[in-house]
mmCIF file of C-alpha atoms in Angstrom:
data_model
loop_
_atom_site.group_PDB
_atom_site.id
_atom_site.type_symbol
_atom_site.label_atom_id
_atom_site.label_comp_id
_atom_site.label_asym_id
_atom_site.label_seq_id
_atom_site.Cartn_x
_atom_site.Cartn_y
_atom_site.Cartn_z
ATOM 1 C CA MET A 1 -69.310 4.086 -49.751
ATOM 2 C CA LEU A 2 -71.209 7.302 -49.137
ATOM 3 C CA VAL A 3 -73.079 9.174 -52.031
ATOM 4 C CA ALA A 4 -74.492 12.744 -52.467
ATOM 5 C CA THR A 5 -76.641 14.285 -54.936
ATOM 6 C CA TYR A 6 -78.704 17.560 -55.715
ATOM 7 C CA SER A 7 -81.718 17.894 -57.526
ATOM 8 C CA VAL A 8 -83.690 20.459 -58.860
ATOM 9 C CA SER A 9 -85.585 20.663 -56.479
ATOM 10 C CA LYS A 10 -82.922 21.646 -54.433
ATOM 11 C CA ARG A 11 -82.249 19.175 -51.977
ATOM 12 C CA ILE A 12 -80.110 16.781 -51.190
ATOM 13 C CA ARG A 13 -80.368 12.903 -51.619
ATOM 14 C CA THR A 14 -77.562 10.782 -49.894
ATOM 15 C CA TYR A 15 -77.066 7.068 -50.933
ATOM 16 C CA ARG A 16 -75.391 4.338 -49.537
ATOM 17 C CA VAL A 17 -73.358 2.152 -52.029
ATOM 18 C CA ARG A 18 -72.319 -1.644 -51.603
ATOM 19 C CA VAL A 19 -70.504 -3.645 -54.086
ATOM 20 C CA ASP A 20 -71.352 -7.315 -53.161
ATOM 21 C CA TRP A 21 -67.994 -9.187 -55.108
ATOM 22 C CA SER A 22 -69.109 -12.825 -55.112
ATOM 23 C CA SER A 23 -72.751 -11.495 -56.643
ATOM 24 C CA GLN A 24 -71.347 -9.234 -58.832
ATOM 25 C CA SER A 25 -73.972 -6.590 -58.442
ATOM 26 C CA VAL A 26 -74.216 -3.103 -56.635
ATOM 27 C CA VAL A 27 -76.577 -2.383 -54.168
ATOM 28 C CA ILE A 28 -77.867 1.167 -53.625
ATOM 29 C CA THR A 29 -80.077 2.016 -50.447
ATOM 30 C CA HIS A 30 -81.573 5.512 -50.514
ATOM 31 C CA LEU A 31 -80.259 7.098 -46.878
ATOM 32 C CA ARG A 32 -82.602 10.130 -46.374
ATOM 33 C CA ASN A 33 -83.581 13.477 -48.109
ATOM 34 C CA ILE A 34 -82.262 17.027 -46.709
ATOM 35 C CA VAL A 35 -84.630 19.021 -47.770
ATOM 36 C CA ASP A 36 -83.737 22.838 -46.188
ATOM 37 C CA CYS A 37 -80.205 22.695 -47.523
ATOM 38 C CA SER A 38 -79.461 26.184 -48.364
ATOM 39 C CA PRO A 39 -78.311 29.434 -46.083
ATOM 40 C CA THR A 40 -80.251 30.204 -42.994
ATOM 41 C CA ASN A 41 -81.688 33.295 -43.155
ATOM 42 C CA ASP A 42 -79.809 34.075 -39.838
ATOM 43 C CA THR A 43 -76.776 33.697 -41.872
ATOM 44 C CA LEU A 44 -77.436 35.811 -44.937
ATOM 45 C CA VAL A 45 -78.659 38.645 -42.678
ATOM 46 C CA ARG A 46 -75.324 38.517 -40.102
ATOM 47 C CA SER A 47 -73.785 38.595 -43.602
ATOM 48 C CA GLY A 48 -75.352 41.445 -44.469
ATOM 49 C CA LEU A 49 -77.197 40.334 -47.859
ATOM 50 C CA PRO A 50 -80.168 41.395 -48.533
ATOM 51 C CA LEU A 51 -83.281 38.837 -48.631
ATOM 52 C CA THR A 52 -85.720 41.303 -51.767
ATOM 53 C CA SER A 53 -85.977 39.223 -54.950
ATOM 54 C CA PRO A 54 -83.830 41.582 -57.074
ATOM 55 C CA HIS A 55 -80.374 39.804 -55.696
ATOM 56 C CA PRO A 56 -80.343 36.216 -56.633
ATOM 57 C CA GLU A 57 -80.252 33.317 -54.490
ATOM 58 C CA PRO A 58 -77.203 31.790 -53.209
ATOM 59 C CA GLN A 59 -76.958 29.145 -55.607
ATOM 60 C CA LEU A 60 -74.627 25.325 -54.908
ATOM 61 C CA TYR A 61 -71.237 25.681 -56.382
ATOM 62 C CA HIS A 62 -69.656 22.290 -54.850
ATOM 63 C CA LEU A 63 -70.689 19.270 -53.048
ATOM 64 C CA GLU A 64 -68.334 17.428 -51.012
ATOM 65 C CA LEU A 65 -67.928 14.167 -48.654
ATOM 66 C CA LEU A 66 -65.686 13.982 -45.980
ATOM 67 C CA SER A 67 -64.455 10.285 -44.345
ATOM 68 C CA PRO A 68 -64.132 9.372 -41.214
ATOM 69 C CA ALA A 69 -60.827 11.200 -40.275
ATOM 70 C CA PRO A 70 -58.443 10.964 -36.453
ATOM 71 C CA ALA A 71 -59.447 13.398 -34.098
ATOM 72 C CA SER A 72 -57.499 16.321 -33.428
ATOM 73 C CA ASP A 73 -57.670 15.918 -29.655
ATOM 74 C CA LEU A 74 -55.453 13.035 -28.545
ATOM 75 C CA ARG A 75 -57.556 12.328 -26.118
ATOM 76 C CA ARG A 76 -61.132 11.245 -28.010
ATOM 77 C CA LYS A 77 -60.527 7.556 -29.162
ATOM 78 C CA GLU A 78 -63.367 7.504 -31.910
ATOM 79 C CA PRO A 79 -62.698 9.113 -34.940
ATOM 80 C CA LEU A 80 -64.757 12.350 -36.078
ATOM 81 C CA PRO A 81 -68.178 11.161 -37.867
ATOM 82 C CA PRO A 82 -68.361 11.707 -41.574
ATOM 83 C CA MET A 83 -69.338 15.221 -43.003
ATOM 84 C CA LEU A 84 -71.274 16.525 -46.050
ATOM 85 C CA LEU A 85 -70.042 20.204 -47.336
ATOM 86 C CA ALA A 86 -72.348 22.091 -49.689
ATOM 87 C CA PHE A 87 -70.934 25.360 -50.776
ATOM 88 C CA PHE A 88 -72.900 27.992 -52.107
ATOM 89 C CA CYS A 89 -72.090 31.104 -53.901
ATOM 90 C CA SER A 90 -73.881 34.474 -54.588
ATOM 91 C CA SER A 91 -72.639 37.235 -56.259
ATOM 92 C CA ALA A 92 -75.461 40.609 -55.511
ATOM 93 C CA SER A 93 -75.297 42.555 -58.010
ATOM 94 C CA THR A 94 -76.605 45.782 -59.523
ATOM 95 C CA ASP A 95 -79.772 46.406 -61.412
ATOM 96 C CA ASN A 96 -78.502 48.286 -64.357
ATOM 97 C CA GLN A 97 -75.044 46.843 -64.833
ATOM 98 C CA PRO A 98 -75.941 42.333 -63.770
ATOM 99 C CA THR A 99 -72.289 42.002 -64.902
ATOM 100 C CA VAL A 100 -70.823 43.925 -62.013
ATOM 101 C CA ALA A 101 -70.632 42.150 -59.391
ATOM 102 C CA VAL A 102 -71.486 44.034 -55.596
ATOM 103 C CA ASP A 103 -70.613 41.248 -52.861
ATOM 104 C CA GLN A 104 -69.493 38.220 -53.583
ATOM 105 C CA SER A 105 -69.846 35.530 -50.980
ATOM 106 C CA THR A 106 -69.710 31.901 -50.188
ATOM 107 C CA PHE A 107 -71.880 29.995 -47.451
ATOM 108 C CA ILE A 108 -70.808 26.403 -46.579
ATOM 109 C CA THR A 109 -73.573 24.416 -44.771
ATOM 110 C CA ARG A 110 -72.562 21.536 -42.921
ATOM 111 C CA TRP A 111 -73.648 18.058 -41.774
ATOM 112 C CA GLU A 112 -72.446 15.771 -39.753
ATOM 113 C CA TYR A 113 -73.548 12.404 -40.113
ATOM 114 C CA SER A 114 -74.487 9.761 -37.101
ATOM 115 C CA ASN A 115 -75.269 6.060 -37.053
ATOM 116 C CA THR A 116 -77.637 5.770 -34.217
ATOM 117 C CA LYS A 117 -79.101 2.521 -32.547
ATOM 118 C CA PRO A 118 -82.734 3.766 -31.551
ATOM 119 C CA SER A 119 -83.527 3.058 -27.933
ATOM 120 C CA LEU A 120 -87.884 1.897 -26.930
ATOM 121 C CA HIS A 121 -89.668 2.900 -24.286
ATOM 122 C CA PRO A 122 -89.024 0.367 -21.482
ATOM 123 C CA SER A 123 -92.706 -0.497 -21.316
ATOM 124 C CA PHE A 124 -93.205 -1.760 -25.448
ATOM 125 C CA ALA A 125 -89.257 -3.264 -24.625
ATOM 126 C CA GLN A 126 -90.802 -5.428 -22.249
ATOM 127 C CA SER A 127 -94.222 -5.974 -24.391
ATOM 128 C CA ALA A 128 -91.943 -6.930 -26.836
ATOM 129 C CA LEU A 129 -89.945 -10.122 -25.417
ATOM 130 C CA LYS A 130 -93.104 -11.843 -23.881
ATOM 131 C CA LYS A 131 -93.983 -12.204 -27.411
ATOM 132 C CA PRO A 132 -93.378 -15.043 -29.048
ATOM 133 C CA ASN A 133 -91.542 -13.972 -32.239
ATOM 134 C CA GLY A 134 -91.447 -10.854 -30.742
ATOM 135 C CA THR A 135 -88.829 -7.931 -32.136
ATOM 136 C CA GLY A 136 -86.804 -7.666 -29.407
ATOM 137 C CA PRO A 137 -85.028 -3.500 -28.591
ATOM 138 C CA SER A 138 -81.575 -5.327 -29.798
ATOM 139 C CA ASP A 139 -83.382 -6.040 -33.213
ATOM 140 C CA LEU A 140 -84.430 -2.647 -34.318
ATOM 141 C CA GLN A 141 -82.195 -1.107 -37.005
ATOM 142 C CA PRO A 142 -79.636 1.656 -36.644
ATOM 143 C CA GLU A 143 -81.771 4.489 -37.214
ATOM 144 C CA ILE A 144 -79.691 7.769 -39.833
ATOM 145 C CA THR A 145 -79.179 11.164 -39.090
ATOM 146 C CA PHE A 146 -77.378 14.299 -40.310
ATOM 147 C CA LYS A 147 -77.433 16.738 -38.220
ATOM 148 C CA ARG A 148 -76.882 20.254 -39.357
ATOM 149 C CA LEU A 149 -73.457 22.248 -38.347
ATOM 150 C CA GLN A 150 -73.539 26.586 -38.073
ATOM 151 C CA ASP A 151 -73.014 27.891 -41.354
ATOM 152 C CA VAL A 152 -69.463 29.562 -41.994
ATOM 153 C CA ARG A 153 -69.404 32.199 -44.558
ATOM 154 C CA VAL A 154 -66.913 33.222 -46.350
ATOM 155 C CA ASN A 155 -66.176 36.791 -48.003
ATOM 156 C CA LYS A 156 -65.145 35.445 -51.498
ATOM 157 C CA VAL A 157 -65.636 32.899 -54.351
ATOM 158 C CA LEU A 158 -64.603 29.416 -54.164
ATOM 159 C CA VAL A 159 -63.063 27.819 -57.050
ATOM 160 C CA ALA A 160 -61.971 24.243 -55.922
ATOM 161 C CA VAL A 161 -61.245 22.497 -52.131
ATOM 162 C CA ARG A 162 -59.281 19.709 -51.599
ATOM 163 C CA GLU A 163 -59.257 17.491 -48.318
ATOM 164 C CA LEU A 164 -55.486 16.465 -46.840
ATOM 165 C CA HIS A 165 -53.604 15.147 -44.046
ATOM 166 C CA LEU A 166 -56.218 12.052 -43.745
ATOM 167 C CA ALA A 167 -59.369 14.543 -44.337
ATOM 168 C CA THR A 168 -58.722 16.503 -41.313
ATOM 169 C CA THR A 169 -57.849 19.993 -43.729
ATOM 170 C CA LEU A 170 -59.841 21.513 -45.912
ATOM 171 C CA VAL A 171 -58.122 23.857 -49.168
ATOM 172 C CA LEU A 172 -59.741 26.222 -50.135
ATOM 173 C CA CYS A 173 -58.760 28.342 -53.373
ATOM 174 C CA TYR A 174 -61.007 31.459 -54.313
ATOM 175 C CA SER A 175 -61.396 33.709 -57.416
ATOM 176 C CA ASP A 176 -59.364 36.147 -56.169
ATOM 177 C CA GLY A 177 -56.588 34.070 -55.939
ATOM 178 C CA SER A 178 -56.057 33.642 -52.333
ATOM 179 C CA VAL A 179 -55.592 30.049 -50.880
ATOM 180 C CA GLU A 180 -57.014 28.961 -46.909
ATOM 181 C CA PHE A 181 -56.041 26.079 -44.913
ATOM 182 C CA ARG A 182 -58.706 25.204 -42.297
ATOM 183 C CA SER A 183 -59.830 22.937 -39.587
ATOM 184 C CA ARG A 184 -61.940 20.242 -40.080
ATOM 185 C CA SER A 185 -64.168 20.402 -37.204
ATOM 186 C CA THR A 186 -64.009 24.147 -37.320
ATOM 187 C CA LEU A 187 -63.444 25.251 -40.749
ATOM 188 C CA GLU A 188 -61.322 27.404 -38.772
ATOM 189 C CA PRO A 189 -58.632 29.263 -40.866
ATOM 190 C CA LEU A 190 -54.611 27.751 -39.402
ATOM 191 C CA LEU A 191 -52.615 30.350 -38.871
ATOM 192 C CA ARG A 192 -48.956 30.197 -38.285
ATOM 193 C CA ASP A 193 -48.027 28.664 -34.576
ATOM 194 C CA VAL A 194 -44.649 27.054 -34.301
ATOM 195 C CA ALA A 195 -45.771 25.313 -31.525
ATOM 196 C CA ASP A 196 -44.630 21.385 -29.974
ATOM 197 C CA ARG A 197 -46.745 20.055 -31.926
ATOM 198 C CA VAL A 198 -46.762 20.576 -36.167
ATOM 199 C CA SER A 199 -49.263 19.659 -37.909
ATOM 200 C CA SER A 200 -49.196 20.948 -41.981
ATOM 201 C CA LEU A 201 -46.989 23.119 -43.548
ATOM 202 C CA ALA A 202 -49.430 26.299 -43.359
ATOM 203 C CA GLN A 203 -48.933 26.288 -39.487
ATOM 204 C CA VAL A 204 -44.914 26.483 -39.857
ATOM 205 C CA GLY A 205 -46.001 29.977 -42.314
ATOM 206 C CA LEU A 206 -45.452 28.239 -45.712
ATOM 207 C CA GLU A 207 -48.369 29.985 -47.894
ATOM 208 C CA TYR A 208 -48.825 30.520 -51.569
ATOM 209 C CA LEU A 209 -48.203 33.906 -52.434
ATOM 210 C CA GLN A 210 -51.787 36.375 -53.500
ATOM 211 C CA CYS A 211 -52.221 36.602 -57.587
ATOM 212 C CA ASP A 212 -54.415 38.314 -60.056
ATOM 213 C CA PRO A 213 -57.801 36.974 -59.667
ATOM 214 C CA LEU A 214 -58.461 33.274 -61.531
ATOM 215 C CA LEU A 215 -61.311 31.221 -63.293
ATOM 216 C CA HIS A 216 -59.788 27.616 -62.069
ATOM 217 C CA SER A 217 -57.038 26.407 -59.771
ATOM 218 C CA ALA A 218 -56.166 22.620 -59.452
ATOM 219 C CA LEU A 219 -54.348 21.177 -55.966
ATOM 220 C CA SER A 220 -51.580 18.930 -56.516
ATOM 221 C CA PRO A 221 -51.687 15.322 -54.350
ATOM 222 C CA SER A 222 -50.215 16.579 -51.908
ATOM 223 C CA ALA A 223 -51.437 20.369 -51.894
ATOM 224 C CA CYS A 224 -47.982 21.914 -52.445
ATOM 225 C CA ALA A 225 -48.443 23.409 -55.570
ATOM 226 C CA LEU A 226 -51.050 24.871 -57.007
ATOM 227 C CA VAL A 227 -52.015 25.296 -61.438
ATOM 228 C CA SER A 228 -54.235 28.258 -61.540
ATOM 229 C CA LEU A 229 -56.209 29.575 -64.889
ATOM 230 C CA ASP A 230 -56.290 33.455 -65.370
ATOM 231 C CA GLU A 231 -59.282 34.732 -67.149
ATOM 232 C CA GLU A 232 -56.679 35.842 -69.994
ATOM 233 C CA GLY A 233 -56.368 31.966 -70.561
ATOM 234 C CA SER A 234 -53.251 31.385 -69.456
ATOM 235 C CA ALA A 235 -52.020 28.604 -66.911
ATOM 236 C CA LYS A 236 -49.399 29.573 -64.019
ATOM 237 C CA VAL A 237 -47.657 27.123 -61.379
ATOM 238 C CA ARG A 238 -47.475 28.604 -57.701
ATOM 239 C CA LEU A 239 -45.183 26.876 -54.837
ATOM 240 C CA MET A 240 -45.811 27.362 -50.883
ATOM 241 C CA GLN A 241 -43.363 29.326 -49.293
ATOM 242 C CA ILE A 242 -42.215 32.009 -46.954
ATOM 243 C CA PRO A 243 -43.228 35.061 -47.640
ATOM 244 C CA GLN A 244 -40.980 38.177 -47.831
ATOM 245 C CA SER A 245 -42.773 40.009 -44.718
ATOM 246 C CA TYR A 246 -42.059 37.331 -42.176
ATOM 247 C CA GLY A 247 -38.171 38.423 -42.685
ATOM 248 C CA ASP A 248 -36.036 36.454 -40.616
ATOM 249 C CA ASN A 249 -37.961 35.446 -38.104
ATOM 250 C CA ILE A 250 -39.231 32.148 -39.099
ATOM 251 C CA LEU A 251 -35.306 31.587 -40.490
ATOM 252 C CA ASP A 252 -33.530 31.100 -37.138
ATOM 253 C CA LYS A 253 -32.868 27.933 -35.526
ATOM 254 C CA ALA A 254 -36.690 26.381 -34.390
ATOM 255 C CA GLY A 255 -38.253 27.586 -37.595
ATOM 256 C CA ILE A 256 -35.917 26.096 -39.487
ATOM 257 C CA GLU A 257 -36.711 23.021 -37.499
ATOM 258 C CA ALA A 258 -40.447 23.351 -37.796
ATOM 259 C CA VAL A 259 -40.480 24.192 -41.979
ATOM 260 C CA ALA A 260 -38.583 20.710 -41.667
ATOM 261 C CA GLU A 261 -40.369 18.178 -39.376
ATOM 262 C CA ALA A 262 -43.459 19.686 -41.625
ATOM 263 C CA CYS A 263 -41.396 18.735 -44.855
ATOM 264 C CA LEU A 264 -40.837 15.426 -42.688
ATOM 265 C CA MET A 265 -44.938 15.014 -41.923
ATOM 266 C CA GLN A 266 -45.964 16.043 -45.174
ATOM 267 C CA PHE A 267 -43.344 13.589 -47.252
ATOM 268 C CA ASN A 268 -44.138 10.585 -45.047
ATOM 269 C CA MET A 269 -48.054 11.308 -46.426
ATOM 270 C CA SER A 270 -46.750 11.640 -49.624
ATOM 271 C CA CYS A 271 -45.477 8.344 -49.819
ATOM 272 C CA VAL A 272 -47.923 6.666 -48.132
ATOM 273 C CA GLY A 273 -51.285 8.055 -48.444
ATOM 274 C CA TYR A 274 -50.662 10.028 -51.996
ATOM 275 C CA GLY A 275 -49.757 7.306 -54.764
ATOM 276 C CA ASN A 276 -46.087 7.885 -53.600
ATOM 277 C CA TYR A 277 -45.762 11.506 -55.188
ATOM 278 C CA HIS A 278 -43.537 13.798 -53.389
ATOM 279 C CA ASP A 279 -42.069 15.771 -56.845
ATOM 280 C CA ASP A 280 -44.075 18.652 -55.744
ATOM 281 C CA LEU A 281 -42.189 18.981 -51.979
ATOM 282 C CA SER A 282 -39.211 18.814 -53.004
ATOM 283 C CA ALA A 283 -39.966 21.078 -55.136
ATOM 284 C CA VAL A 284 -40.872 23.542 -51.873
ATOM 285 C CA MET A 285 -37.810 22.537 -50.504
ATOM 286 C CA GLN A 286 -35.544 23.398 -52.305
ATOM 287 C CA ASN A 287 -36.826 26.806 -53.682
ATOM 288 C CA PHE A 288 -37.477 27.548 -49.828
ATOM 289 C CA GLN A 289 -33.355 26.119 -49.103
ATOM 290 C CA LYS A 290 -32.935 28.991 -52.096
ATOM 291 C CA GLN A 291 -34.419 31.926 -50.130
ATOM 292 C CA PHE A 292 -31.151 31.720 -47.803
ATOM 293 C CA HIS A 293 -28.986 29.429 -49.422
ATOM 294 C CA LYS A 294 -26.881 32.286 -51.009
ATOM 295 C CA ASP A 295 -26.257 34.591 -47.804
ATOM 296 C CA ARG A 296 -26.560 31.640 -45.220
ATOM 297 C CA PRO A 297 -25.788 28.568 -46.909
ATOM 298 C CA GLU A 298 -25.279 27.307 -42.927
ATOM 299 C CA GLU A 299 -29.083 27.250 -42.617
ATOM 300 C CA ALA A 300 -29.182 25.519 -45.502
ATOM 301 C CA ARG A 301 -27.436 22.589 -44.860
ATOM 302 C CA GLU A 302 -28.778 22.312 -41.644
ATOM 303 C CA PHE A 303 -32.329 22.488 -42.880
ATOM 304 C CA VAL A 304 -31.704 19.544 -44.680
ATOM 305 C CA HIS A 305 -29.373 17.794 -41.851
ATOM 306 C CA VAL A 306 -32.849 17.823 -39.973
ATOM 307 C CA PHE A 307 -35.178 16.629 -42.576
ATOM 308 C CA LEU A 308 -33.022 13.853 -43.197
ATOM 309 C CA SER A 309 -31.661 12.598 -39.992
ATOM 310 C CA ASP A 310 -35.118 12.842 -38.736
ATOM 311 C CA MET A 311 -36.144 10.852 -42.121
ATOM 312 C CA TYR A 312 -33.396 8.541 -41.624
ATOM 313 C CA ARG A 313 -34.310 7.990 -37.838
ATOM 314 C CA ILE A 314 -37.934 6.726 -38.686
ATOM 315 C CA LEU A 315 -36.920 3.773 -41.099
ATOM 316 C CA GLN A 316 -34.385 2.563 -38.170
ATOM 317 C CA LEU A 317 -32.341 0.920 -40.938
ATOM 318 C CA ASN A 318 -30.085 -1.541 -39.078
ATOM 319 C CA VAL A 319 -27.457 -1.359 -41.283
ATOM 320 C CA ASP A 320 -25.335 -4.534 -39.618
ATOM 321 C CA TYR A 321 -24.775 -7.583 -41.497
ATOM 322 C CA SER A 322 -22.024 -8.990 -39.681
ATOM 323 C CA GLY A 323 -24.605 -12.211 -38.965
ATOM 324 C CA ASP A 324 -27.549 -13.114 -41.066
ATOM 325 C CA MET A 325 -27.909 -10.842 -44.097
ATOM 326 C CA LYS A 326 -31.193 -9.856 -45.003
ATOM 327 C CA ILE A 327 -30.368 -7.780 -48.294
ATOM 328 C CA GLU A 328 -33.846 -8.788 -49.957
ATOM 329 C CA ASN A 329 -35.337 -6.780 -46.737
ATOM 330 C CA TYR A 330 -32.863 -4.277 -47.514
ATOM 331 C CA LEU A 331 -34.073 -4.219 -51.516
ATOM 332 C CA LYS A 332 -37.578 -4.665 -50.532
ATOM 333 C CA ASN A 333 -37.693 -1.601 -48.367
ATOM 334 C CA VAL A 334 -39.605 1.246 -51.218
ATOM 335 C CA LEU A 335 -39.529 4.391 -48.099
ATOM 336 C CA HIS A 336 -35.748 3.652 -48.343
ATOM 337 C CA GLN A 337 -35.513 4.194 -51.897
ATOM 338 C CA LYS A 338 -37.576 6.981 -51.347
ATOM 339 C CA THR A 339 -35.603 8.755 -48.781
ATOM 340 C CA LEU A 340 -32.768 8.071 -51.155
ATOM 341 C CA SER A 341 -34.184 9.734 -53.847
ATOM 342 C CA MET A 342 -35.136 12.905 -51.860
ATOM 343 C CA GLN A 343 -31.942 12.645 -50.730
ATOM 344 C CA HIS A 344 -30.073 12.789 -54.111
ATOM 345 C CA SER A 345 -32.502 15.918 -55.124
ATOM 346 C CA LEU A 346 -31.946 18.599 -52.550
ATOM 347 C CA GLY A 347 -28.555 17.827 -53.579
ATOM 348 C CA TYR A 348 -29.006 19.879 -56.971
ATOM 349 C CA HIS A 349 -29.011 23.855 -56.747
ATOM 350 C CA GLY A 350 -28.836 24.132 -61.007
ATOM 351 C CA GLU A 351 -26.891 23.026 -64.032
ATOM 352 C CA GLN A 352 -23.524 25.717 -63.205
ATOM 353 C CA GLN A 353 -23.639 23.902 -59.705
ATOM 354 C CA HIS A 354 -21.401 21.198 -58.259
ATOM 355 C CA ARG A 355 -24.036 18.747 -56.399
ATOM 356 C CA THR A 356 -23.257 17.880 -52.382
ATOM 357 C CA LEU A 357 -21.147 15.272 -51.349
ATOM 358 C CA PRO A 358 -24.741 13.280 -49.813
ATOM 359 C CA SER A 359 -26.438 13.834 -52.654
ATOM 360 C CA LYS A 360 -23.687 12.302 -54.722
ATOM 361 C CA VAL A 361 -23.476 8.889 -52.408
ATOM 362 C CA ALA A 362 -27.195 9.334 -52.359
ATOM 363 C CA PHE A 363 -27.143 8.964 -56.005
ATOM 364 C CA ALA A 364 -24.558 6.006 -56.015
ATOM 365 C CA ILE A 365 -26.268 3.736 -53.350
ATOM 366 C CA LEU A 366 -29.474 4.301 -55.457
ATOM 367 C CA GLN A 367 -28.152 2.449 -58.883
ATOM 368 C CA LEU A 368 -26.192 -0.291 -57.112
ATOM 369 C CA ARG A 369 -30.353 -0.819 -55.288
ATOM 370 C CA TRP A 370 -30.855 -0.986 -59.365
ATOM 371 C CA ALA A 371 -27.547 -2.788 -60.317
ATOM 372 C CA ALA A 372 -28.339 -5.463 -56.711
ATOM 373 C CA LEU A 373 -32.325 -5.826 -58.027
ATOM 374 C CA THR A 374 -30.984 -6.518 -61.913
ATOM 375 C CA PHE A 375 -29.406 -9.206 -60.881
ATOM 376 C CA LEU A 376 -31.793 -11.066 -58.610
ATOM 377 C CA MET A 377 -34.348 -10.261 -61.066
ATOM 378 C CA GLY A 378 -31.971 -12.687 -63.550
ATOM 379 C CA LEU A 379 -30.934 -15.267 -61.521
ATOM 380 C CA LYS A 380 -34.431 -15.768 -60.136
ATOM 381 C CA GLN A 381 -35.631 -16.189 -64.502
ATOM 382 C CA ASN A 382 -32.675 -18.124 -65.774
ATOM 383 C CA PRO A 383 -31.801 -21.760 -65.614
ATOM 384 C CA PRO A 384 -28.711 -22.661 -63.746
ATOM 385 C CA GLY A 385 -25.332 -22.317 -66.187
ATOM 386 C CA THR A 386 -25.976 -19.049 -67.766
ATOM 387 C CA ILE A 387 -23.840 -15.686 -67.901
ATOM 388 C CA LEU A 388 -25.593 -11.908 -66.879
ATOM 389 C CA SER A 389 -24.740 -9.306 -68.121
ATOM 390 C CA THR A 390 -26.162 -5.974 -67.992
ATOM 391 C CA GLU A 391 -26.449 -2.456 -70.146
ATOM 392 C CA ALA A 392 -28.023 0.356 -68.919
ATOM 393 C CA GLY A 393 -28.551 3.868 -70.337
ATOM 394 C CA PHE A 394 -29.471 7.048 -67.829
ATOM 395 C CA ASN A 395 -30.562 10.354 -68.974
ATOM 396 C CA ARG A 396 -28.915 13.775 -68.053
ATOM 397 C CA THR A 397 -32.375 15.420 -66.530
ATOM 398 C CA GLY A 398 -30.362 14.271 -63.382
ATOM 399 C CA THR A 399 -33.013 11.882 -61.784
ATOM 400 C CA SER A 400 -31.629 9.202 -59.661
ATOM 401 C CA SER A 401 -32.325 6.410 -61.854
ATOM 402 C CA PRO A 402 -31.699 4.688 -65.416
ATOM 403 C CA SER A 403 -33.526 5.036 -68.292
ATOM 404 C CA TYR A 404 -33.467 1.725 -69.306
ATOM 405 C CA VAL A 405 -31.362 -2.147 -67.930
ATOM 406 C CA VAL A 406 -31.221 -4.557 -70.034
ATOM 407 C CA VAL A 407 -29.816 -8.078 -68.745
ATOM 408 C CA TYR A 408 -28.353 -10.699 -71.007
ATOM 409 C CA ALA A 409 -28.562 -14.690 -70.081
ATOM 410 C CA HIS A 410 -25.367 -15.909 -72.112
ATOM 411 C CA PRO A 411 -25.318 -20.058 -71.983
ATOM 412 C CA ILE A 412 -22.285 -21.463 -70.319
ATOM 413 C CA GLN A 413 -20.335 -23.629 -73.353
ATOM 414 C CA LYS A 414 -19.019 -27.258 -72.295
ATOM 415 C CA ARG A 415 -14.941 -27.218 -72.810
ATOM 416 C CA SER A 416 -13.145 -30.508 -73.185
ATOM 417 C CA ALA A 417 -10.214 -31.217 -71.900
ATOM 418 C CA PRO A 418 -7.512 -30.731 -73.522
ATOM 419 C CA SER A 419 -8.812 -27.124 -74.564
ATOM 420 C CA LEU A 420 -8.973 -26.348 -71.185
ATOM 421 C CA GLU A 421 -5.353 -27.082 -71.075
#
């Protein structure tokens, strides 16, 4: 594990932390010191920020270590190396009114981590091989370097940063209420581009609408929902949605399929990498349906149909139980359970409206699954000669799982022959 710290002397120190489970100890190894970590003068001059003394120097706001990530280019086999990001915020103010900000910017300095093996001159390599106990070139320790990349300037003040999609995408939240999705490799904003390959929800047009200035913001695990704290201390929740300025351009057949594929990718990422958390994505998909559910119900049904059909195609469920019936494998499929739960959630359109038929079918299958799991666990925990009975209670919040399930085991009483007659 890599750890980066920032000291009072304005230096970044990097460490490698290893946990030895056999001896139950922690080994901390110092790697390198980064002395010149502030934004370069060229970056400050290009940004228009004066370099005179009355204007404060940009101060470090946040440090972020990005783990290795898969390359965006499919032709590249090696993953992207770890990266260190330092976010510096500046607020140049006037002399008479120091609280009034004239120019507020965020400078992003980047370093790429590399682990290279040093090479010797051929003459030194031959002399080392001639020694009886000499150290050859293969015994040299790898050299750790941090290659500095070009700085990036944003004309806003950063308040929060998150990595997304296996650290291939960065989500930046600013003090004016705006949210940007940027590429990890180039830090360029991800613009709306409905292409053959879908990479994120931001690519297909979903975004956070502009709101009032805020002091802090927190993103959900899959970055589909955001909670912001404004200057008055009140919290507001925002969901990703399609702006009204796009009109009907994105609501054609190709746009609906692109949004469904992006939601499908986000759902799989949430089930695998974000602690099985996808409630925020369900709220985003329901909000997307409400945008054109009343006027264009056929498009709303098409959106759900594309999402569910592709999801079940990924599961590759074999429902032919005429031969060897492996019921346990079916019951242990957690992804199928979450797919049914999402199918049940997408059929909810308010308390005053009935759920759709696919939603009711998913709810019935989930309850049968719960009952089968309960009886299987009861049979494994109780000896033969007992009768199992269950009692289940359901809440009225519209969830797709029972509030409680109680299993009772009753011993079978032996009867004599006359009583049986």
